[in-house]
PDB file of N, CA, C and O in Angstrom:
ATOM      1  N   UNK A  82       0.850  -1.168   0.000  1.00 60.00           N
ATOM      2  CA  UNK A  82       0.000   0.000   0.000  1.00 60.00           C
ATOM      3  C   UNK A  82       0.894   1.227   0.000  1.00 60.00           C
ATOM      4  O   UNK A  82       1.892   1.232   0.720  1.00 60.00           O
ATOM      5  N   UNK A  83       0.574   2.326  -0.811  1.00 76.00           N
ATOM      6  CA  UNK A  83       1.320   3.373  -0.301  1.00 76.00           C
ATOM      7  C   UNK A  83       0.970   4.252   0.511  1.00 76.00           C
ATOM      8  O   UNK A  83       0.034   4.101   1.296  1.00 76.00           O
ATOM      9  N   UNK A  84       1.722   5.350   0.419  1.00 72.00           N
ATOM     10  CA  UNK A  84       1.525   6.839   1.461  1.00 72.00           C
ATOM     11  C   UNK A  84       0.001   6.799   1.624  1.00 72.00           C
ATOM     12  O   UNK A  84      -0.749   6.382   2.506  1.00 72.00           O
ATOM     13  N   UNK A  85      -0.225   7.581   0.055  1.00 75.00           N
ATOM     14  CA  UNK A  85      -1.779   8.035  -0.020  1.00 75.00           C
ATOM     15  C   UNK A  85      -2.693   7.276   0.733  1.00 75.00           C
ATOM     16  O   UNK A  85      -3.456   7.725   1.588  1.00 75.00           O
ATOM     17  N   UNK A  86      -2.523   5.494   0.192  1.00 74.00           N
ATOM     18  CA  UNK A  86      -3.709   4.728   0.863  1.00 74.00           C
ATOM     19  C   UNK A  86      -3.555   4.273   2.373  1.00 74.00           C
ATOM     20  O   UNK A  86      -4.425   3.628   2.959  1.00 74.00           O
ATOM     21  N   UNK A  87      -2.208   4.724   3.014  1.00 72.00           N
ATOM     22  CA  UNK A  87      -2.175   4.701   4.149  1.00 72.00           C
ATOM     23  C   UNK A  87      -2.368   5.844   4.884  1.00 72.00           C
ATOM     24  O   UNK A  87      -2.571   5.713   6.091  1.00 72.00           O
ATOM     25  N   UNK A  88      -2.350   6.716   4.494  1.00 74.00           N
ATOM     26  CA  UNK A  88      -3.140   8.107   4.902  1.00 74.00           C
ATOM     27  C   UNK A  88      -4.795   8.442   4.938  1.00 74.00           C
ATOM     28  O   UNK A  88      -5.368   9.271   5.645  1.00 74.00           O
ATOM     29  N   UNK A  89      -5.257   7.705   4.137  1.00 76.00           N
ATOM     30  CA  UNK A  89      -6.612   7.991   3.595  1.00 76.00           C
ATOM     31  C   UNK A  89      -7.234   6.684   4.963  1.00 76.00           C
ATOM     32  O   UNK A  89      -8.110   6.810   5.819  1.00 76.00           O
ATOM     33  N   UNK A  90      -6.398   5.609   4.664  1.00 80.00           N
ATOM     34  CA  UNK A  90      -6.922   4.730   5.745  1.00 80.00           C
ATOM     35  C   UNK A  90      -6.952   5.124   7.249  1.00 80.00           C
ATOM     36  O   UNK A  90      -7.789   4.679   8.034  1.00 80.00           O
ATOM     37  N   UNK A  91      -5.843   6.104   7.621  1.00 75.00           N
ATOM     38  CA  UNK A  91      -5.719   6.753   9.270  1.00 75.00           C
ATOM     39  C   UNK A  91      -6.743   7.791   9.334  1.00 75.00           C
ATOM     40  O   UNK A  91      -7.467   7.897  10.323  1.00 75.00           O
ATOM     41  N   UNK A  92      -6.873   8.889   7.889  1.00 76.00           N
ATOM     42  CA  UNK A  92      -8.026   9.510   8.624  1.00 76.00           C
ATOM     43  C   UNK A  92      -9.130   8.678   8.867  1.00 76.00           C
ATOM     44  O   UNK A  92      -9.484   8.432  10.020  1.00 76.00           O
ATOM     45  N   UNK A  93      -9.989   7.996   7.400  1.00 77.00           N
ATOM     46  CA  UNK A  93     -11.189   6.989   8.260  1.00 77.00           C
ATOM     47  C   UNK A  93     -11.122   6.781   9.252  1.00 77.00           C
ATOM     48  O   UNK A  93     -11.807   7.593   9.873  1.00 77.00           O
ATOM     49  N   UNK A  94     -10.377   5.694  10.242  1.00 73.00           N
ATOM     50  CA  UNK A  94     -10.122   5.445  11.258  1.00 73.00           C
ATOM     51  C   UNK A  94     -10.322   6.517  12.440  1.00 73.00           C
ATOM     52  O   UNK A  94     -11.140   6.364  13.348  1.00 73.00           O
ATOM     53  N   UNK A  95      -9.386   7.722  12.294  1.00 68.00           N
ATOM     54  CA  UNK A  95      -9.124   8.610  13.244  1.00 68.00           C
ATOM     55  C   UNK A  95     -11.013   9.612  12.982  1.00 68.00           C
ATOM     56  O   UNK A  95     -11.426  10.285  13.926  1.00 68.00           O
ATOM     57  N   UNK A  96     -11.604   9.545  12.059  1.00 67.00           N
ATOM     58  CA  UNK A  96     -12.675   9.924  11.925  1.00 67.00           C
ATOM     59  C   UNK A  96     -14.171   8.926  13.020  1.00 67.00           C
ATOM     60  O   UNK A  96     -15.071   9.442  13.682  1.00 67.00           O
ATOM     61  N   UNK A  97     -13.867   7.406  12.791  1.00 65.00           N
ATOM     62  CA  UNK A  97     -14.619   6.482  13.108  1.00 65.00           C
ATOM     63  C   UNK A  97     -13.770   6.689  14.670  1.00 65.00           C
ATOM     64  O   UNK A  97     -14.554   6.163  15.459  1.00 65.00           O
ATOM     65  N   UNK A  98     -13.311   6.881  14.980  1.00 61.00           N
ATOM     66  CA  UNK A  98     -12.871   7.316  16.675  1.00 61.00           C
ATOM     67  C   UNK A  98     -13.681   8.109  16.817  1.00 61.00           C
ATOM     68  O   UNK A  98     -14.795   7.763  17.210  1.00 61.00           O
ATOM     69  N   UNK A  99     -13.375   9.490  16.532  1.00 59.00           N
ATOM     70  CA  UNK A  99     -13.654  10.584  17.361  1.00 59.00           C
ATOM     71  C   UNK A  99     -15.585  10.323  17.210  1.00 59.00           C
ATOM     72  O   UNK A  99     -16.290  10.801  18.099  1.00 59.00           O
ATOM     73  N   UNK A 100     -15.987   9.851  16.490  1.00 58.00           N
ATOM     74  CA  UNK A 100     -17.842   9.423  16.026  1.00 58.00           C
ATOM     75  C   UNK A 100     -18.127   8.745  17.463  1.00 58.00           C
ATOM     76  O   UNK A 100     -19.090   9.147  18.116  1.00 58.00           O
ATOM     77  N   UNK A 101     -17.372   7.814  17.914  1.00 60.00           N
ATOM     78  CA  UNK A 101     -17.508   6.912  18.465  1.00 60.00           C
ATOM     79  C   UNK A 101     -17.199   7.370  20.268  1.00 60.00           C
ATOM     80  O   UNK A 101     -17.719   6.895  21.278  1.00 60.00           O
ATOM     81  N   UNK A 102     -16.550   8.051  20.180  1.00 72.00           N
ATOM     82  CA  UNK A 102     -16.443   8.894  21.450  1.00 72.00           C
ATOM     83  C   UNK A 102     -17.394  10.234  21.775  1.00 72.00           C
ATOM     84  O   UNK A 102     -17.074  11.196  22.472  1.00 72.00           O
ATOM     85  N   UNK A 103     -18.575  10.030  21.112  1.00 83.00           N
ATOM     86  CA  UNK A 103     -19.529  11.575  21.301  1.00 83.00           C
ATOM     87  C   UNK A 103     -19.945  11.015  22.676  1.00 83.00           C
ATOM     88  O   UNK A 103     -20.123   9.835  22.979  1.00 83.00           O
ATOM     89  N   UNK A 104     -20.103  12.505  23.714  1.00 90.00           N
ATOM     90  CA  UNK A 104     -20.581  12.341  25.262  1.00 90.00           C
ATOM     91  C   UNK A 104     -22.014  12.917  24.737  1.00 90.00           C
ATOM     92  O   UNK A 104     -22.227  14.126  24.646  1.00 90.00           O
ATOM     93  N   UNK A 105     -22.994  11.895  24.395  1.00 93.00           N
ATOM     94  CA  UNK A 105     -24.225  12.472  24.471  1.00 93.00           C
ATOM     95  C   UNK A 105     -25.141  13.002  25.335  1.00 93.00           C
ATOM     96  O   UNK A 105     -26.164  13.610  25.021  1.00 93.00           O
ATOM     97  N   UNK A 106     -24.530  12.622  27.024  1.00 94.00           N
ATOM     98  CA  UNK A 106     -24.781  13.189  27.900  1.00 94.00           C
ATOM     99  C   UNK A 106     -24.883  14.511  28.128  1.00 94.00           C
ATOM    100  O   UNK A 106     -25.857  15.015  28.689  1.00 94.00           O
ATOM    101  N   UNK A 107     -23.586  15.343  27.583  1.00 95.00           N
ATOM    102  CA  UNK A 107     -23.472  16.794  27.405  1.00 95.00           C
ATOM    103  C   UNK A 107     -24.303  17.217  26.635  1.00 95.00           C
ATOM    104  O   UNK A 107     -24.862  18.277  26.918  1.00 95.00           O
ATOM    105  N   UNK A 108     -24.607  16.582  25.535  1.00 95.00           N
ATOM    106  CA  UNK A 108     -25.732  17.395  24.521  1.00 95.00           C
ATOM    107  C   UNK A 108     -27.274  17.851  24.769  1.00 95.00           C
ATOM    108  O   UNK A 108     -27.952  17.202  25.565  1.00 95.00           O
ATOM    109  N   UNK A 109     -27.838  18.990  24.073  1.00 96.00           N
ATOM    110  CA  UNK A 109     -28.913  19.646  23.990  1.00 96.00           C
ATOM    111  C   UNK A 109     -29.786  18.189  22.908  1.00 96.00           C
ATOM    112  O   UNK A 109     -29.523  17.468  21.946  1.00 96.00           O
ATOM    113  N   UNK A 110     -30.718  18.405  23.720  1.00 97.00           N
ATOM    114  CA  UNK A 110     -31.820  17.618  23.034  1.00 97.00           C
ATOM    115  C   UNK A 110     -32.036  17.893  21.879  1.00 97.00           C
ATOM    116  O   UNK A 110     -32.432  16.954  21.188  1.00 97.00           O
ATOM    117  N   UNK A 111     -31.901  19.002  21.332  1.00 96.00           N
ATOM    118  CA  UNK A 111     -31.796  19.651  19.414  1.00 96.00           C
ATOM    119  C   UNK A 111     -31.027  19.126  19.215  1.00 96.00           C
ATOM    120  O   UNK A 111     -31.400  18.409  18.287  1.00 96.00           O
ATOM    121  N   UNK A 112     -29.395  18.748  19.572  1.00 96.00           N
ATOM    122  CA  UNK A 112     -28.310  18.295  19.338  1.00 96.00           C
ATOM    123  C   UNK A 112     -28.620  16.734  19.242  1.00 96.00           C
ATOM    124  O   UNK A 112     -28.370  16.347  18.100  1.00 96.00           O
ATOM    125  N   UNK A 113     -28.907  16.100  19.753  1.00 96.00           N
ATOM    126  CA  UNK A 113     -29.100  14.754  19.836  1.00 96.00           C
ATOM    127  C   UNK A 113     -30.476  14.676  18.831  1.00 96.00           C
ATOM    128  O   UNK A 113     -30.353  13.544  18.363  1.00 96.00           O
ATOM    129  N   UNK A 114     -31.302  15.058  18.437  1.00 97.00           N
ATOM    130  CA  UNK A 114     -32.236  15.146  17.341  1.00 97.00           C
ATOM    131  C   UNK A 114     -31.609  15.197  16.480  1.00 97.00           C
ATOM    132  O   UNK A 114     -31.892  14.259  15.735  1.00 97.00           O
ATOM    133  N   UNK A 115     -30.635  15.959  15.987  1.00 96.00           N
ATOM    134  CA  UNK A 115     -29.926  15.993  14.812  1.00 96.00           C
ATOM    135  C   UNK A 115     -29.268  14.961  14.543  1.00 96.00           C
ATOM    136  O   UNK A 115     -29.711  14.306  13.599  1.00 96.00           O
ATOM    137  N   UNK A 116     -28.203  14.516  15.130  1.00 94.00           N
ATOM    138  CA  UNK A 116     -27.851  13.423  15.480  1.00 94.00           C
ATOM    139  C   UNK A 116     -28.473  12.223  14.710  1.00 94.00           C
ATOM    140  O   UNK A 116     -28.332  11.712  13.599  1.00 94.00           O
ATOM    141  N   UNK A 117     -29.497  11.936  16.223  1.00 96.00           N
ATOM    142  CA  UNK A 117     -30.505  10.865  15.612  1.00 96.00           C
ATOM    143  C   UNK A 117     -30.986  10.623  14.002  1.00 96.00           C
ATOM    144  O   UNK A 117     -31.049   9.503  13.495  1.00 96.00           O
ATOM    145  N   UNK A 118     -31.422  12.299  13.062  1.00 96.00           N
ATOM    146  CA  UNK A 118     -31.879  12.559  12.046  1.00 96.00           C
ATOM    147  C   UNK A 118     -30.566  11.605  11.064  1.00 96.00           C
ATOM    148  O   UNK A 118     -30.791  11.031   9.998  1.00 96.00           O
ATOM    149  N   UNK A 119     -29.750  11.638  11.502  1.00 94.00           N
ATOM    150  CA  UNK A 119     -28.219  11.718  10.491  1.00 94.00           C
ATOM    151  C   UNK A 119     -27.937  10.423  10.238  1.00 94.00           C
ATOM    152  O   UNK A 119     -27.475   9.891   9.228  1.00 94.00           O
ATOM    153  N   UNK A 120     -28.421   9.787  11.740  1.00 92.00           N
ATOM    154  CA  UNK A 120     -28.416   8.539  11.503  1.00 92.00           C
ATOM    155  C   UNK A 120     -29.780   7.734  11.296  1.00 92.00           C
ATOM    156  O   UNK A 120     -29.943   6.614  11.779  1.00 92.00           O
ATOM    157  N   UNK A 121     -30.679   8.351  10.589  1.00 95.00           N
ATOM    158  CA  UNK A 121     -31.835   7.743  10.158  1.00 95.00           C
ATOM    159  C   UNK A 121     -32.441   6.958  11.306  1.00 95.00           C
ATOM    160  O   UNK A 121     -32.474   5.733  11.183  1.00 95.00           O
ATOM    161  N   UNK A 122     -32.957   7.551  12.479  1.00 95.00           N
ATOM    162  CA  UNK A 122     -33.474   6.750  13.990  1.00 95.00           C
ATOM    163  C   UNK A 122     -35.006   7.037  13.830  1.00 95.00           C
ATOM    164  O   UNK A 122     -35.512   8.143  14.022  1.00 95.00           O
ATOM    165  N   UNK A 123     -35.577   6.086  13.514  1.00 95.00           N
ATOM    166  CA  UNK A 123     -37.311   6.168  13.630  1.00 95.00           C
ATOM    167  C   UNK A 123     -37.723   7.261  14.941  1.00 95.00           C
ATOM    168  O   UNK A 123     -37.197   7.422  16.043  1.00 95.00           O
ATOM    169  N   UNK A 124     -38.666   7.787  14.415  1.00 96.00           N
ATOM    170  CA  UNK A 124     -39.291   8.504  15.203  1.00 96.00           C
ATOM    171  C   UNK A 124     -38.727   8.955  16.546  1.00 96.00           C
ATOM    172  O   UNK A 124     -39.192   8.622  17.636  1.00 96.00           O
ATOM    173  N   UNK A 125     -37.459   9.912  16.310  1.00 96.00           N
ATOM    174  CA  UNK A 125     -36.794  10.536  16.613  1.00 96.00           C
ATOM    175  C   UNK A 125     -37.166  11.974  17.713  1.00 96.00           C
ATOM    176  O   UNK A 125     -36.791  12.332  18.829  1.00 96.00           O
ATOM    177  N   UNK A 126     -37.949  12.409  16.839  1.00 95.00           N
ATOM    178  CA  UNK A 126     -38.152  13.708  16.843  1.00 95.00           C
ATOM    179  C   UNK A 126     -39.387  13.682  18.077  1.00 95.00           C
ATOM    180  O   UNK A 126     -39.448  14.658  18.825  1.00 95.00           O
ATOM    181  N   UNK A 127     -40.361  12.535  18.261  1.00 96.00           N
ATOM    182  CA  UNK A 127     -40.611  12.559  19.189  1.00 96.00           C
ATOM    183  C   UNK A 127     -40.248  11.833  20.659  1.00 96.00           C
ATOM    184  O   UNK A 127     -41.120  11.588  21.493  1.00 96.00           O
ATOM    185  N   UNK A 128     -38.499  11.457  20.889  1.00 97.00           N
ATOM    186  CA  UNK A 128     -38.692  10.973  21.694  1.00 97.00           C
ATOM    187  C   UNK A 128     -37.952  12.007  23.049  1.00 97.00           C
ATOM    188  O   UNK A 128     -37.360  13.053  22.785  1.00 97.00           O
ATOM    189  N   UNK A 129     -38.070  11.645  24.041  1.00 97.00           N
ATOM    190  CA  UNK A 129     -37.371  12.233  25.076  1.00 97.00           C
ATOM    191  C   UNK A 129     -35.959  12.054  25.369  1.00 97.00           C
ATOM    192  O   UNK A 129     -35.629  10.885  25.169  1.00 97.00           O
ATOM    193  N   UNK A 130     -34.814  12.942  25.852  1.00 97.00           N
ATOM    194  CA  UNK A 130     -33.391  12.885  25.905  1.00 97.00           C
ATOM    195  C   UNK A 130     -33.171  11.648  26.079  1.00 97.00           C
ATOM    196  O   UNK A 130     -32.932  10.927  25.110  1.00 97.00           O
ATOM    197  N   UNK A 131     -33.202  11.246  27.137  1.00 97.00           N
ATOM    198  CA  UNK A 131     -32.970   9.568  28.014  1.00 97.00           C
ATOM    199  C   UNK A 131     -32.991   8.529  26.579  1.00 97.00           C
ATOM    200  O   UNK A 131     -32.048   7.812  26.245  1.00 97.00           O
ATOM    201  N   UNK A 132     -34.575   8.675  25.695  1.00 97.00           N
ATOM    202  CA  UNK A 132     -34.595   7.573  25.111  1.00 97.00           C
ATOM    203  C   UNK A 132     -33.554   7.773  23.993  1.00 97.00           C
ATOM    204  O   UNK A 132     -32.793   6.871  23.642  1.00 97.00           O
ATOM    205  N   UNK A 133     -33.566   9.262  23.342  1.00 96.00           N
ATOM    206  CA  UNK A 133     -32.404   9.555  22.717  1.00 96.00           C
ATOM    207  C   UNK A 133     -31.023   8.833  22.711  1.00 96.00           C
ATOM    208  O   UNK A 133     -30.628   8.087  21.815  1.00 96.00           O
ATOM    209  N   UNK A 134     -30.438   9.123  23.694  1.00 96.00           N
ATOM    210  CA  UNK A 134     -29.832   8.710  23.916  1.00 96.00           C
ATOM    211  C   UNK A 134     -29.175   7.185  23.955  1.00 96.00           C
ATOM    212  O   UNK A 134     -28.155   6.841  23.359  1.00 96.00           O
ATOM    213  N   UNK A 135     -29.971   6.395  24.764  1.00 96.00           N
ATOM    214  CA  UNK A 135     -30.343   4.853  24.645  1.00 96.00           C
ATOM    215  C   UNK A 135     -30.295   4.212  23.296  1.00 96.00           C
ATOM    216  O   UNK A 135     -29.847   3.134  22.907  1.00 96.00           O
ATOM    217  N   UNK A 136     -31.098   5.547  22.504  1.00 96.00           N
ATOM    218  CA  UNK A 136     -31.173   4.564  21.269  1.00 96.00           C
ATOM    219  C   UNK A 136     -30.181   4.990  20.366  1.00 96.00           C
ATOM    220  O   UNK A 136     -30.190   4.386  19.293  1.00 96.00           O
ATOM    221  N   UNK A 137     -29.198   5.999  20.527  1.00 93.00           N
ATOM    222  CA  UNK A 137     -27.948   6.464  19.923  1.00 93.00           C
ATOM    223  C   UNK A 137     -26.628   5.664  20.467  1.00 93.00           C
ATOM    224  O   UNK A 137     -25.589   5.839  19.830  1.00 93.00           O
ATOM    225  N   UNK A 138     -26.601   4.814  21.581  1.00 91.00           N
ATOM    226  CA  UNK A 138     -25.577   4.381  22.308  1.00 91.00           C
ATOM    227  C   UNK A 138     -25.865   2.744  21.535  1.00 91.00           C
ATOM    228  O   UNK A 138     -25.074   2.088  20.857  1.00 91.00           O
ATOM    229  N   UNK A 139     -26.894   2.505  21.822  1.00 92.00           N
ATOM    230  CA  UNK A 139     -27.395   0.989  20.895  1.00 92.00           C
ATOM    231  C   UNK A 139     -27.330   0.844  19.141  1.00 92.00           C
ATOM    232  O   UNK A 139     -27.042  -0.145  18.469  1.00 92.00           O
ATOM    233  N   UNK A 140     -27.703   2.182  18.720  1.00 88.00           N
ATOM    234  CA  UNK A 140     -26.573   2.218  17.153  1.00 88.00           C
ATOM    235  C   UNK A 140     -25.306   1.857  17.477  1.00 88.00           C
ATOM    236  O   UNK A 140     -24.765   0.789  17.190  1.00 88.00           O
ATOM    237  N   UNK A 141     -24.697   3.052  18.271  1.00 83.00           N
ATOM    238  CA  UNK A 141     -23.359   2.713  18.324  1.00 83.00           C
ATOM    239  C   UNK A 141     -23.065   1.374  18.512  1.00 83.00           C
ATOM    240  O   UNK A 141     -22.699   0.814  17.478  1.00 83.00           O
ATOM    241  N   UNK A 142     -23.107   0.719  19.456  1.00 80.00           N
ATOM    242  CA  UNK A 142     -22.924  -0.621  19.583  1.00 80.00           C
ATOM    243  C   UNK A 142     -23.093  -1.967  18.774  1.00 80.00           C
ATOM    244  O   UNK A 142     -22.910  -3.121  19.160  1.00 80.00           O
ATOM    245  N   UNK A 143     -23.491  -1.493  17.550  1.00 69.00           N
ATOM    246  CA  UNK A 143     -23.903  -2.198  16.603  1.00 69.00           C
ATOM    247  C   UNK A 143     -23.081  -2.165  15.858  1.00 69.00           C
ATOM    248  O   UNK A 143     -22.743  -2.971  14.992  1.00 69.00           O
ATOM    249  N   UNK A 144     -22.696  -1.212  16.149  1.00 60.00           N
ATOM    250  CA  UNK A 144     -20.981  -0.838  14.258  1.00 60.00           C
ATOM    251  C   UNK A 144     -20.252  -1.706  14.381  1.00 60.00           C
ATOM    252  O   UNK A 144     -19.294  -1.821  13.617  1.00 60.00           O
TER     253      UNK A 144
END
């Protein structure tokens, strides 16, 4: 492999980190709606932070 494709491979990586380390705890409930939206989460928009959350940590856990 060269430079390029070993470069291109560290950002992915260093990208799929920092995704993977979001404190959704800190976030505004708009913030975590968006979120949710980005990652295509059913009926999103009506749920409450807590479930938000729950159901953004259980994507994650799926990757």
């Amino acid at each position: 492999m060269g430079l390029a494709g070993f470069n291109l491979r560290r950002r992915e990586q260093t990208k799929k980190e920092k995704e993977a380390k979001v404190d959704y705890d800190s976030l505004t409930l708009n913030d975590l709606k968006q979120i949710a939206k980005e990652k295509n989460v059913n009926n999103y928009s009506n749920m409450k932070k807590d479930d938000l959350i729950a159901e953004l940590r259980k994507i994650e856990g799926a990757r």
